XYZ file of C-alpha atoms in Angstrom:
702
model
C 21.588 -83.162 -120.396
C 22.042 -84.834 -117.017
C 24.220 -84.237 -113.852
C 27.876 -85.204 -114.424
C 28.115 -87.525 -111.105
C 26.236 -90.159 -112.918
C 28.201 -90.318 -116.240
C 31.819 -89.497 -115.222
C 33.841 -89.504 -118.385
C 37.348 -91.370 -118.096
C 39.988 -88.818 -117.660
C 43.246 -89.160 -119.568
C 46.350 -87.262 -118.969
C 47.082 -84.648 -121.796
C 49.975 -82.632 -122.586
C 49.059 -79.238 -121.463
C 50.659 -76.352 -123.340
C 49.445 -72.995 -122.609
C 49.728 -71.050 -125.928
C 48.615 -69.402 -128.907
C 50.659 -67.596 -131.225
C 50.072 -63.830 -132.094
C 49.448 -63.455 -135.928
C 52.365 -62.619 -138.203
C 50.569 -59.650 -139.218
C 50.822 -57.982 -135.829
C 54.433 -58.759 -135.057
C 57.375 -56.241 -136.011
C 57.037 -52.856 -136.723
C 58.393 -53.308 -140.348
C 55.478 -55.579 -141.150
C 51.959 -54.294 -142.015
C 49.890 -54.282 -139.002
C 46.447 -54.273 -139.944
C 44.677 -57.644 -140.148
C 42.385 -56.436 -142.777
C 45.025 -55.383 -145.482
C 43.820 -53.484 -148.686
C 47.463 -54.260 -150.054
C 48.719 -52.205 -152.935
C 46.790 -51.810 -156.242
C 47.801 -54.589 -158.420
C 50.437 -53.525 -160.979
C 48.700 -52.734 -164.182
C 45.240 -52.793 -162.884
C 42.548 -51.232 -164.797
C 42.399 -47.288 -163.846
C 38.629 -47.935 -163.385
C 39.203 -50.397 -160.689
C 38.114 -49.189 -157.127
C 38.378 -50.606 -153.805
C 34.646 -51.175 -154.014
C 33.914 -54.822 -155.444
C 31.565 -57.634 -155.006
C 31.477 -59.313 -151.749
C 34.000 -62.183 -151.527
C 32.425 -65.193 -149.536
C 34.534 -66.576 -146.756
C 35.889 -70.124 -146.362
C 34.251 -72.797 -144.549
C 37.300 -74.660 -143.528
C 36.855 -78.332 -142.309
C 39.015 -80.910 -140.782
C 37.956 -84.255 -142.260
C 36.910 -86.904 -139.690
C 39.530 -89.449 -141.089
C 42.935 -89.024 -141.902
C 45.898 -90.750 -143.855
C 47.346 -93.782 -142.469
C 50.854 -92.138 -142.655
C 51.781 -88.353 -142.164
C 52.838 -86.651 -145.379
C 54.159 -83.510 -146.639
C 55.279 -81.904 -149.900
C 52.895 -84.358 -151.635
C 51.557 -83.843 -155.164
C 47.878 -83.793 -155.391
C 45.867 -83.664 -158.375
C 42.061 -84.100 -159.342
C 41.120 -87.542 -160.600
C 37.841 -89.443 -160.909
C 34.905 -87.532 -159.471
C 35.135 -87.567 -155.589
C 38.774 -88.832 -155.615
C 42.199 -87.303 -155.722
C 45.572 -88.663 -157.041
C 48.337 -88.367 -154.329
C 52.095 -89.094 -155.716
C 55.467 -88.689 -154.015
C 55.763 -86.615 -151.070
C 58.110 -86.649 -147.995
C 57.220 -89.188 -145.070
C 59.292 -89.894 -141.860
C 61.296 -92.242 -144.358
C 62.213 -89.733 -146.769
C 60.780 -89.019 -150.428
C 58.201 -91.482 -151.455
C 57.401 -92.901 -154.687
C 53.868 -93.991 -153.941
C 50.825 -93.240 -156.149
C 47.490 -93.646 -154.400
C 43.983 -92.705 -155.265
C 42.081 -91.094 -152.204
C 38.457 -91.353 -151.712
C 37.416 -87.847 -150.228
C 34.345 -89.279 -148.695
C 35.719 -92.272 -146.884
C 39.492 -91.584 -146.906
C 40.223 -94.691 -148.139
C 43.634 -94.987 -150.105
C 43.887 -97.422 -152.923
C 47.411 -98.120 -154.334
C 47.641 -97.026 -157.983
C 51.457 -97.855 -158.789
C 54.965 -96.384 -157.938
C 56.935 -93.579 -159.333
C 60.094 -94.368 -161.415
C 61.881 -91.917 -158.930
C 61.263 -91.041 -155.437
C 60.390 -87.212 -155.177
C 59.021 -84.814 -152.915
C 58.329 -81.071 -153.630
C 57.286 -81.902 -157.313
C 54.931 -79.775 -159.300
C 51.995 -81.273 -160.699
C 49.420 -80.969 -163.419
C 46.967 -82.763 -165.491
C 48.309 -82.864 -169.240
C 46.776 -84.543 -171.978
C 44.840 -86.812 -169.822
C 47.797 -87.896 -167.710
C 48.678 -86.682 -164.361
C 52.221 -85.169 -164.436
C 55.006 -84.567 -161.853
C 57.715 -82.082 -162.709
C 60.870 -82.179 -161.231
C 61.084 -82.647 -157.439
C 63.910 -83.605 -154.889
C 64.932 -87.256 -154.222
C 68.335 -87.256 -152.895
C 69.035 -84.155 -155.084
C 66.897 -81.969 -157.043
C 65.767 -83.658 -160.364
C 64.949 -82.765 -163.795
C 62.485 -85.673 -164.435
C 58.902 -85.494 -165.667
C 56.919 -88.382 -164.642
C 53.520 -89.290 -166.093
C 50.825 -91.143 -164.321
C 48.615 -92.382 -167.187
C 44.715 -92.296 -167.444
C 44.516 -95.779 -166.208
C 47.105 -95.708 -163.244
C 49.035 -98.825 -162.213
C 52.604 -100.305 -162.354
C 55.547 -98.269 -162.446
C 55.159 -94.479 -163.485
C 57.321 -93.971 -166.349
C 59.727 -90.986 -166.917
C 58.349 -89.509 -170.015
C 60.381 -86.170 -170.271
C 63.025 -83.706 -168.746
C 62.909 -80.128 -167.370
C 65.439 -77.867 -169.093
C 67.266 -77.925 -165.693
C 66.509 -79.546 -162.177
C 63.919 -77.969 -160.443
C 62.278 -78.324 -156.962
C 59.892 -76.558 -154.800
C 57.895 -75.096 -157.815
C 54.007 -75.011 -158.319
C 52.057 -75.394 -161.352
C 49.044 -73.643 -162.944
C 47.076 -74.302 -166.119
C 45.756 -71.322 -168.167
C 43.803 -72.407 -171.115
C 45.520 -75.389 -172.838
C 49.119 -74.435 -171.344
C 50.692 -75.517 -168.129
C 53.179 -73.044 -166.390
C 55.739 -73.959 -163.739
C 56.732 -71.259 -161.377
C 59.125 -71.240 -158.699
C 62.224 -73.326 -157.910
C 64.151 -71.057 -160.472
C 63.901 -67.412 -161.722
C 62.389 -68.750 -165.057
C 58.627 -69.180 -165.637
C 58.379 -72.094 -168.047
C 55.430 -73.062 -170.371
C 54.354 -76.467 -171.791
C 51.164 -77.918 -173.477
C 52.688 -81.368 -173.810
C 54.935 -81.922 -170.675
C 57.852 -82.807 -173.048
C 58.797 -79.251 -174.628
C 59.221 -76.181 -172.399
C 59.743 -72.526 -173.321
C 60.657 -69.651 -170.926
C 57.817 -67.020 -170.682
C 59.520 -64.692 -168.168
C 61.589 -64.206 -164.965
C 60.207 -63.686 -161.692
C 61.405 -60.307 -160.264
C 61.720 -61.878 -157.065
C 63.099 -65.537 -157.538
C 61.409 -68.071 -155.053
C 61.029 -71.604 -154.291
C 57.740 -72.969 -152.642
C 55.641 -69.878 -153.815
C 51.674 -70.330 -153.530
C 50.526 -70.044 -157.201
C 46.962 -69.483 -158.668
C 45.479 -67.847 -161.858
C 42.328 -65.662 -162.885
C 41.555 -64.117 -165.724
C 44.255 -65.159 -167.894
C 46.673 -63.869 -165.115
C 49.170 -65.866 -162.812
C 49.640 -64.587 -159.199
C 52.658 -65.897 -157.148
C 52.196 -65.312 -153.684
C 55.468 -65.102 -151.043
C 57.669 -68.438 -151.429
C 61.185 -68.536 -150.085
C 63.866 -66.533 -151.425
C 66.369 -68.497 -153.703
C 69.420 -66.552 -152.562
C 68.775 -66.126 -148.782
C 66.121 -69.188 -147.983
C 64.058 -66.528 -146.017
C 60.025 -66.207 -146.808
C 59.137 -63.290 -148.496
C 55.963 -61.118 -148.488
C 55.812 -60.275 -152.513
C 53.159 -60.816 -154.691
C 54.094 -61.160 -158.317
C 51.824 -61.387 -161.459
C 52.787 -63.175 -164.873
C 51.080 -61.998 -167.801
C 51.561 -65.030 -170.318
C 50.197 -63.001 -173.151
C 52.880 -60.354 -172.795
C 55.401 -62.703 -171.623
C 56.164 -60.454 -168.357
C 56.244 -60.947 -164.889
C 56.146 -57.923 -162.377
C 55.558 -57.166 -158.541
C 51.828 -56.599 -157.944
C 51.626 -55.979 -154.419
C 52.559 -57.378 -151.053
C 51.205 -59.934 -148.445
C 50.307 -58.564 -144.825
C 52.956 -61.409 -143.892
C 56.296 -63.141 -145.221
C 55.393 -66.639 -145.905
C 56.283 -69.608 -147.579
C 54.736 -73.110 -148.261
C 51.430 -71.802 -148.494
C 48.631 -72.933 -150.578
C 46.826 -70.786 -153.327
C 43.957 -72.005 -155.127
C 41.203 -70.621 -157.527
C 37.827 -71.842 -156.613
C 35.436 -70.405 -159.389
C 36.586 -67.097 -159.923
C 38.288 -66.425 -156.664
C 41.689 -66.842 -155.639
C 42.261 -67.872 -151.887
C 45.550 -68.292 -150.027
C 45.853 -70.694 -147.008
C 48.363 -71.728 -144.368
C 52.135 -71.515 -144.934
C 55.402 -71.051 -142.792
C 55.987 -67.205 -141.745
C 59.345 -65.483 -141.346
C 57.942 -63.700 -137.826
C 59.117 -65.396 -134.490
C 56.638 -64.964 -131.620
C 56.077 -65.443 -127.962
C 53.309 -67.684 -126.608
C 50.311 -66.434 -125.091
C 47.069 -67.848 -123.730
C 44.324 -68.396 -126.512
C 41.211 -70.318 -127.646
C 41.851 -73.830 -128.862
C 41.186 -74.809 -132.560
C 41.647 -78.474 -133.096
C 44.634 -80.451 -131.202
C 46.143 -83.630 -132.656
C 48.236 -85.989 -131.070
C 51.667 -84.455 -130.428
C 50.734 -80.691 -131.652
C 49.043 -77.966 -130.120
C 47.018 -75.991 -132.394
C 44.903 -72.779 -131.707
C 43.334 -69.744 -133.207
C 44.413 -66.348 -132.151
C 43.406 -64.344 -129.264
C 41.245 -61.267 -129.739
C 42.790 -58.924 -132.356
C 45.571 -61.174 -133.485
C 44.736 -61.768 -136.758
C 45.560 -65.008 -138.770
C 46.219 -67.726 -136.482
C 49.539 -69.651 -136.117
C 51.055 -72.151 -134.521
C 54.794 -73.177 -134.785
C 57.800 -75.172 -133.317
C 60.259 -73.899 -130.973
C 63.596 -72.422 -132.426
C 67.072 -72.894 -131.151
C 66.510 -69.749 -128.742
C 63.151 -70.749 -127.514
C 61.288 -68.678 -129.950
C 58.585 -69.761 -132.164
C 58.710 -70.162 -135.787
C 55.024 -70.046 -136.614
C 52.694 -72.013 -139.320
C 49.927 -69.808 -140.005
C 46.242 -70.951 -139.909
C 45.169 -68.042 -141.733
C 43.023 -68.104 -145.026
C 43.154 -65.171 -147.229
C 40.972 -63.994 -150.204
C 42.934 -61.790 -152.884
C 41.280 -59.429 -155.064
C 43.237 -58.697 -158.213
C 41.369 -55.710 -159.067
C 42.215 -53.804 -155.959
C 45.485 -55.779 -154.526
C 43.477 -56.372 -151.390
C 44.254 -59.515 -149.399
C 41.242 -60.242 -147.078
C 41.098 -62.501 -144.218
C 38.449 -65.059 -145.064
C 38.871 -67.730 -142.369
C 40.740 -70.112 -140.370
C 42.467 -73.473 -141.167
C 41.295 -76.165 -138.523
C 45.151 -77.419 -138.629
C 47.565 -74.727 -139.607
C 49.823 -76.167 -142.132
C 52.535 -75.486 -144.495
C 53.778 -77.427 -147.565
C 50.609 -79.317 -148.206
C 49.572 -80.796 -151.087
C 46.535 -79.066 -152.771
C 44.019 -79.592 -155.351
C 40.641 -78.093 -156.454
C 37.920 -80.707 -157.131
C 34.327 -80.265 -156.860
C 34.042 -76.734 -156.062
C 36.205 -77.083 -152.912
C 40.035 -77.190 -152.292
C 41.560 -80.032 -150.477
C 44.603 -79.661 -148.398
C 46.596 -83.071 -147.910
C 48.954 -83.431 -145.094
C 51.379 -80.839 -144.440
C 53.920 -79.666 -141.688
C 52.714 -78.054 -138.359
C 54.555 -77.240 -135.153
C 57.747 -79.022 -136.793
C 56.120 -82.191 -137.533
C 54.533 -83.915 -140.576
C 50.623 -84.231 -140.169
C 48.186 -86.818 -141.706
C 45.271 -84.454 -141.428
C 43.244 -83.735 -144.826
C 41.370 -80.224 -144.662
C 38.658 -79.278 -147.289
C 38.072 -75.499 -148.062
C 34.844 -74.390 -149.676
C 33.463 -70.792 -150.189
C 30.365 -70.191 -147.976
C 28.744 -66.700 -148.058
C 26.736 -67.980 -144.870
C 30.164 -68.071 -143.037
C 30.384 -64.289 -144.058
C 32.336 -62.191 -146.114
C 36.120 -61.891 -146.688
C 37.578 -58.702 -144.752
C 34.726 -58.533 -142.310
C 35.140 -59.418 -138.460
C 34.141 -62.938 -137.976
C 34.651 -64.062 -141.542
C 34.726 -68.201 -141.449
C 32.324 -68.203 -138.424
C 29.510 -70.601 -138.564
C 27.178 -68.386 -136.721
C 28.425 -65.124 -138.678
C 25.839 -62.252 -138.476
C 24.704 -63.586 -134.604
C 25.988 -63.863 -131.470
C 26.734 -66.990 -129.521
C 25.623 -67.492 -125.902
C 27.445 -70.326 -123.993
C 26.195 -71.948 -120.731
C 29.714 -72.502 -119.414
C 28.410 -75.150 -116.524
C 31.604 -76.008 -115.076
C 32.586 -72.440 -114.631
C 29.144 -71.517 -113.473
C 28.896 -68.574 -116.019
C 27.341 -67.448 -119.198
C 29.363 -66.074 -122.045
C 28.338 -63.921 -125.014
C 30.574 -63.850 -128.230
C 30.448 -62.226 -131.286
C 31.649 -64.176 -134.643
C 35.034 -63.215 -134.231
C 35.070 -65.134 -130.725
C 35.303 -61.999 -128.778
C 33.686 -62.415 -125.523
C 31.162 -59.242 -125.278
C 29.549 -60.267 -122.044
C 29.869 -62.372 -119.336
C 27.398 -63.368 -116.241
C 28.280 -62.897 -113.308
C 30.311 -60.175 -114.221
C 31.774 -56.629 -113.015
C 28.940 -54.127 -112.762
C 26.113 -56.802 -112.975
C 23.408 -57.878 -110.519
C 23.984 -60.868 -108.557
C 21.658 -63.806 -108.931
C 20.085 -63.831 -105.180
C 19.584 -67.623 -105.483
C 23.151 -68.160 -106.277
C 24.220 -68.878 -110.027
C 25.163 -72.227 -109.960
C 25.427 -75.281 -112.637
C 23.913 -73.317 -115.490
C 22.925 -76.368 -117.712
C 21.093 -74.250 -120.370
C 20.524 -70.745 -121.556
C 18.204 -69.197 -124.204
C 17.542 -65.753 -125.026
C 13.865 -64.777 -125.169
C 11.695 -61.543 -125.615
C 13.769 -60.577 -128.629
C 17.096 -60.601 -126.886
C 15.978 -58.475 -123.625
C 16.244 -61.813 -121.213
C 17.883 -64.936 -120.560
C 16.234 -67.927 -119.374
C 18.483 -70.356 -117.669
C 17.971 -73.404 -115.948
C 20.548 -74.420 -113.159
C 20.319 -78.378 -112.960
C 21.886 -78.963 -109.588
C 20.780 -75.840 -108.196
C 16.952 -76.775 -108.631
C 16.187 -73.497 -109.968
C 15.238 -71.496 -113.166
C 15.971 -67.801 -113.692
C 15.131 -65.165 -116.059
C 18.157 -62.642 -116.369
C 17.607 -59.206 -117.943
C 20.085 -58.719 -120.656
C 22.406 -57.047 -120.409
C 21.828 -55.693 -116.835
C 22.153 -59.213 -115.172
C 19.058 -58.409 -113.166
C 17.185 -61.541 -111.972
C 13.357 -60.571 -113.073
C 12.003 -63.689 -112.474
C 12.743 -67.321 -110.628
C 11.251 -70.688 -109.688
C 12.527 -73.452 -107.309
C 14.707 -73.474 -104.089
C 18.544 -73.340 -104.329
C 20.061 -76.698 -103.797
C 16.942 -77.901 -102.303
C 15.291 -80.626 -104.652
C 11.569 -81.335 -104.343
C 8.340 -82.472 -106.140
C 5.898 -79.995 -104.295
C 4.589 -76.698 -105.527
C 7.693 -74.277 -106.167
C 10.170 -77.175 -106.255
C 12.221 -78.717 -108.819
C 14.560 -81.759 -109.155
C 17.284 -81.373 -111.911
C 15.491 -78.880 -114.056
C 16.558 -79.283 -117.883
C 15.845 -77.387 -120.952
C 13.827 -74.145 -119.670
C 12.148 -72.279 -122.391
C 9.914 -69.116 -122.560
C 6.850 -69.931 -124.397
C 5.044 -67.393 -126.490
C 2.479 -66.702 -124.108
C 4.918 -65.887 -121.415
C 4.838 -69.376 -119.902
C 7.962 -71.425 -118.867
C 8.296 -75.008 -119.864
C 10.985 -77.371 -118.390
C 11.989 -80.941 -118.170
C 11.748 -81.561 -114.330
C 14.045 -84.818 -115.060
C 14.349 -86.529 -111.574
C 10.657 -85.926 -110.856
C 10.061 -87.564 -114.384
C 7.763 -84.730 -115.509
C 7.178 -81.793 -117.799
C 6.017 -78.842 -116.367
C 4.393 -75.636 -117.803
C 4.657 -72.884 -115.252
C 2.720 -69.479 -115.413
C 4.378 -66.301 -114.850
C 2.876 -66.033 -111.255
C 4.462 -69.466 -110.521
C 1.490 -71.396 -110.609
C 1.254 -74.691 -112.468
C -0.765 -74.557 -115.702
C 0.050 -77.902 -117.029
C 1.999 -81.078 -115.943
C 2.896 -83.898 -118.546
C 3.736 -87.209 -116.894
C 3.184 -88.541 -113.258
C 5.522 -87.228 -110.549
C 7.832 -90.099 -109.520
C 6.585 -92.659 -111.924
C 9.687 -92.940 -114.396
C 8.548 -95.287 -116.915
C 7.672 -94.594 -120.602
C 3.968 -95.419 -120.596
C 2.423 -92.291 -122.520
C 0.654 -90.359 -121.914
C 0.502 -91.208 -118.258
C 4.073 -91.273 -117.555
C 7.338 -90.813 -118.899
C 11.085 -91.767 -118.237
C 13.430 -89.159 -117.199
C 12.808 -86.643 -119.442
C 15.664 -84.175 -120.199
C 14.201 -82.137 -123.298
C 11.124 -80.443 -123.997
C 11.708 -78.253 -126.925
C 8.738 -75.772 -128.346
C 7.636 -76.828 -131.842
C 6.240 -74.763 -134.650
C 2.665 -76.418 -134.038
C 2.699 -75.154 -130.207
C 3.653 -78.625 -128.840
C 6.696 -79.872 -126.920
C 9.277 -82.328 -128.363
C 10.306 -84.503 -125.348
C 13.376 -86.830 -125.064
C 13.335 -89.644 -122.317
C 16.501 -91.189 -121.069
C 15.190 -94.348 -119.732
C 14.375 -96.470 -122.874
C 15.634 -93.991 -125.370
C 12.484 -92.304 -126.827
C 11.647 -89.352 -128.468
C 8.047 -87.953 -128.360
C 5.712 -85.006 -129.242
C 2.959 -83.957 -126.632
C 0.718 -81.114 -126.597
C 1.219 -78.761 -123.560
C -1.739 -80.467 -122.031
C -0.458 -83.932 -122.145
C -1.740 -85.262 -125.153
C 0.555 -87.750 -126.952
C 0.926 -87.123 -130.636
C 3.685 -89.534 -131.700
C 6.552 -91.488 -129.944
C 9.495 -93.350 -131.304
C 12.405 -95.418 -130.032
C 15.764 -94.663 -131.616
C 17.760 -97.839 -132.291
C 21.463 -97.249 -131.883
C 21.195 -94.176 -129.563
C 22.649 -94.385 -126.066
C 21.481 -91.567 -124.449
C 19.141 -89.041 -126.180
C 19.532 -85.340 -125.466
C 17.646 -82.166 -126.299
C 15.979 -83.112 -129.546
C 15.250 -80.284 -132.249
C 12.873 -79.813 -135.085
C 14.708 -79.285 -138.441
C 13.195 -77.519 -141.554
C 9.873 -76.664 -139.787
C 8.153 -73.983 -141.533
C 6.413 -72.975 -144.943
C 7.511 -75.217 -147.747
C 9.615 -77.444 -145.516
C 9.366 -80.803 -143.990
C 8.664 -80.399 -140.375
C 8.703 -84.223 -139.791
C 12.822 -84.106 -139.238
C 14.583 -84.055 -136.147
C 17.843 -84.063 -134.750
C 19.308 -84.880 -131.195
C 22.707 -85.298 -129.500
C 23.575 -88.635 -128.510
C 25.235 -88.091 -124.843
C 27.886 -90.714 -124.862
C 31.473 -91.564 -125.291
C 32.046 -91.422 -128.388
C 28.936 -89.602 -128.551
C 27.129 -88.429 -131.933
C 24.512 -86.627 -133.621
C 21.307 -88.357 -135.169
C 18.631 -86.883 -137.705
C 15.553 -88.906 -138.024
C 11.722 -88.890 -138.650
C 8.866 -89.597 -136.248
C 8.688 -92.787 -137.592
C 11.793 -93.672 -136.493
C 13.685 -93.504 -139.770
C 17.410 -92.517 -139.306
C 18.277 -89.703 -142.125
C 22.058 -88.984 -141.318
C 24.204 -89.629 -138.434
C 27.747 -88.161 -137.165
C 29.583 -90.622 -134.868
C 33.369 -90.605 -134.811
C 35.253 -92.891 -132.819
C 38.363 -91.269 -132.334
C 40.496 -88.244 -133.061
C 39.749 -84.471 -133.163
C 36.314 -85.274 -134.415
C 35.379 -87.504 -131.496
C 32.564 -86.136 -129.193
C 32.571 -86.702 -125.344
C 29.007 -86.462 -124.050
C 27.482 -83.995 -126.412
C 24.469 -82.506 -124.757
C 22.936 -80.385 -127.395
C 23.171 -80.067 -131.278
C 21.293 -77.495 -133.414
C 21.236 -77.049 -137.322
C 22.404 -73.552 -137.755
C 21.053 -71.426 -140.706
C 24.661 -71.812 -142.443
C 23.789 -75.558 -142.547
C 26.291 -76.913 -140.091
C 25.735 -78.605 -136.633
C 26.702 -76.642 -133.601
C 27.477 -78.864 -130.662
C 27.909 -78.714 -126.986
C 30.808 -81.304 -126.714
C 30.581 -81.106 -122.765
C 33.531 -83.320 -121.428
C 35.977 -82.293 -124.020
C 35.499 -78.711 -122.783
C 34.674 -77.059 -126.299
C 31.940 -75.987 -128.656
C 32.309 -77.370 -131.985
C 30.658 -77.063 -135.469
C 30.405 -80.201 -138.014
C 29.358 -79.924 -141.360
C 26.911 -82.927 -141.614
C 27.628 -83.382 -145.477
C 31.258 -84.155 -144.909
C 31.683 -84.765 -141.155
C 34.580 -82.192 -141.302
C 34.757 -80.076 -138.101
C 34.695 -76.653 -139.276
C 34.800 -74.591 -136.175
C 35.793 -75.025 -132.185
C 36.135 -72.897 -129.183
C 37.858 -74.467 -126.437
C 41.018 -76.397 -125.711
C 40.570 -80.248 -126.433
C 40.159 -81.903 -123.206
C 41.597 -79.314 -120.966
C 38.772 -77.578 -118.725
C 39.638 -73.838 -117.923
C 38.491 -70.198 -117.160
C 41.143 -68.461 -119.310
C 40.571 -66.801 -122.503
C 39.412 -69.302 -125.090
C 38.926 -71.930 -122.447
C 35.371 -73.764 -121.254
C 34.620 -76.186 -118.574
C 31.852 -78.542 -119.653
C 29.781 -76.101 -121.835
C 26.249 -77.614 -121.521
C 24.007 -75.307 -123.345
C 24.017 -72.568 -126.210
C 21.862 -70.112 -128.054
C 22.052 -67.671 -131.070
C 21.056 -64.001 -131.018
C 20.387 -62.214 -134.403
C 20.692 -58.447 -134.548
C 16.885 -57.943 -134.713
C 16.624 -59.874 -131.390
C 15.194 -63.104 -133.082
C 16.621 -66.843 -131.954
C 17.231 -68.458 -135.173
C 17.607 -71.898 -133.595
C 14.193 -71.615 -131.711
C 11.790 -69.060 -133.260
C 8.826 -70.479 -131.779
C 9.507 -69.275 -128.118
C 8.797 -66.389 -126.365
């Protein structure tokens, strides 16, 4: 990490919308108010069923780094060849589409695969007899056509059948060899060949646009829009195909339509949708912001996140960002995560153990986003606070450099401690420019270097008392007791402090009595000539073997040194603009210690995983959009398997899944600095603290 005056980012105008919608779960006395609704017992549930059941994994919800070429909603999405989805029809800005495409979920590439005989949106879809089938939908009017995309798509998709009556806004689900059409009409239809249809039951609450999924041979219908009044409903309905019956089985904690329901493994999840509640706007944390929209998670205690468009009287008609897990044995509807982009009427399909949400509508606009939902127990347990967080089970410490403060947040993104703060001891050196902050001594102290204050402090947690310091405030120097832009100060197991004294071009190991134990590099000689000198070091991470992992800005080098200054190895990393704060990955018994990652402090910036021989194992580098990083200063691989990153000049913390490149979590509003709840200003360091006082991302410090 370096001082901002040397690398000023270009500032662009942004549309500032100060808002985040309160959850539908908390608005209106006629709605269930609890965020973790236990719901009503499912009608006909086993009398031995109890509210105690196996933990349900929360959802890792990611926004893919690529997007569709054209925003689209109400598209039919079906699994295709491995790693691909079939997209057919849908609504674009020009109206219903006849396009058929194959989507590569790894790259976002779209391959044309023919065209529908009839342009439709809101068609139900299923794979029947090896063909991808579209049932009904809306063109200029609701239609009854059945169109089948063959196993080898191409050309014009033929009309292969007709529904008993026109139907739109239905969903389909397959149980065994039978496909069922639910919604758009009271009648539930069954077919095994997409040509002949039989009525199974009538829905007690007739709806269109329901979310539908099946488990254990039962079909569950969530919400939808009432056929008679056009209003979202909260009913959970259950269809028993064997008994040819449909009953009410519970109630959602909100009225919702256009949501998506999926069965992943044996678990049903519900995501998104448009709710009935109108809500006012309040400040809150930013989630993911797309051009022309403002999308954010809820403020503390607000429940499932929502965003929306302004109604005729200035009210907000919200789009839900909530993800819920449904337990059919108990009727429980449990919060399980948050969409990165709240959407309704998205196309959805399950493939490869994940659910893929394609397009949809948000804030009254069509979107081109593609999101992937994957059950991940490392992201928590559905129904528990912080479900869906990449650092679930720990607390997150953020060095909010531009605001001259430290924030500690729980997994639900509630700020639990702030420094400086009321009732805390003041820093006698003046708490200014906290570039990094790391817990030490089992969470009883925080080590923070103030880069442009030229100081290091140890702050007792939670009292805020400064128990140790080094340097002279805003007085750079190279003599004993002086620093010049200190970076990455860590407490070592023996009680010494190591720090990259960047502008003096040296690494210092400082005793507790403030005498110098060791120095690596020659003061003022800022060239890479190991072990005699180094070029502007900005990282000195303690390693499992007791050595230090050093990054040098000048020349783009990463090296390992012993604390006494002996060089172990050094490597130049091609393609990296500005190395920042390298970390060791996978060190420990049975793991490969020759594996590292670092942030590339640039715009657009990225993350690089590499070996000490210079082999690049994996990179993250997105040129534009929500996934683009602007001078990321620190990236670490969390125990949950994702990167957590300081995205300094976009004023946010983000988590990226390295396997997909998806943005799976965010705190802060894109490109908008601030001190309000949910906002940051140039966050430049972070750390995790586990309940037992351990520090998962740097276990080899003091």
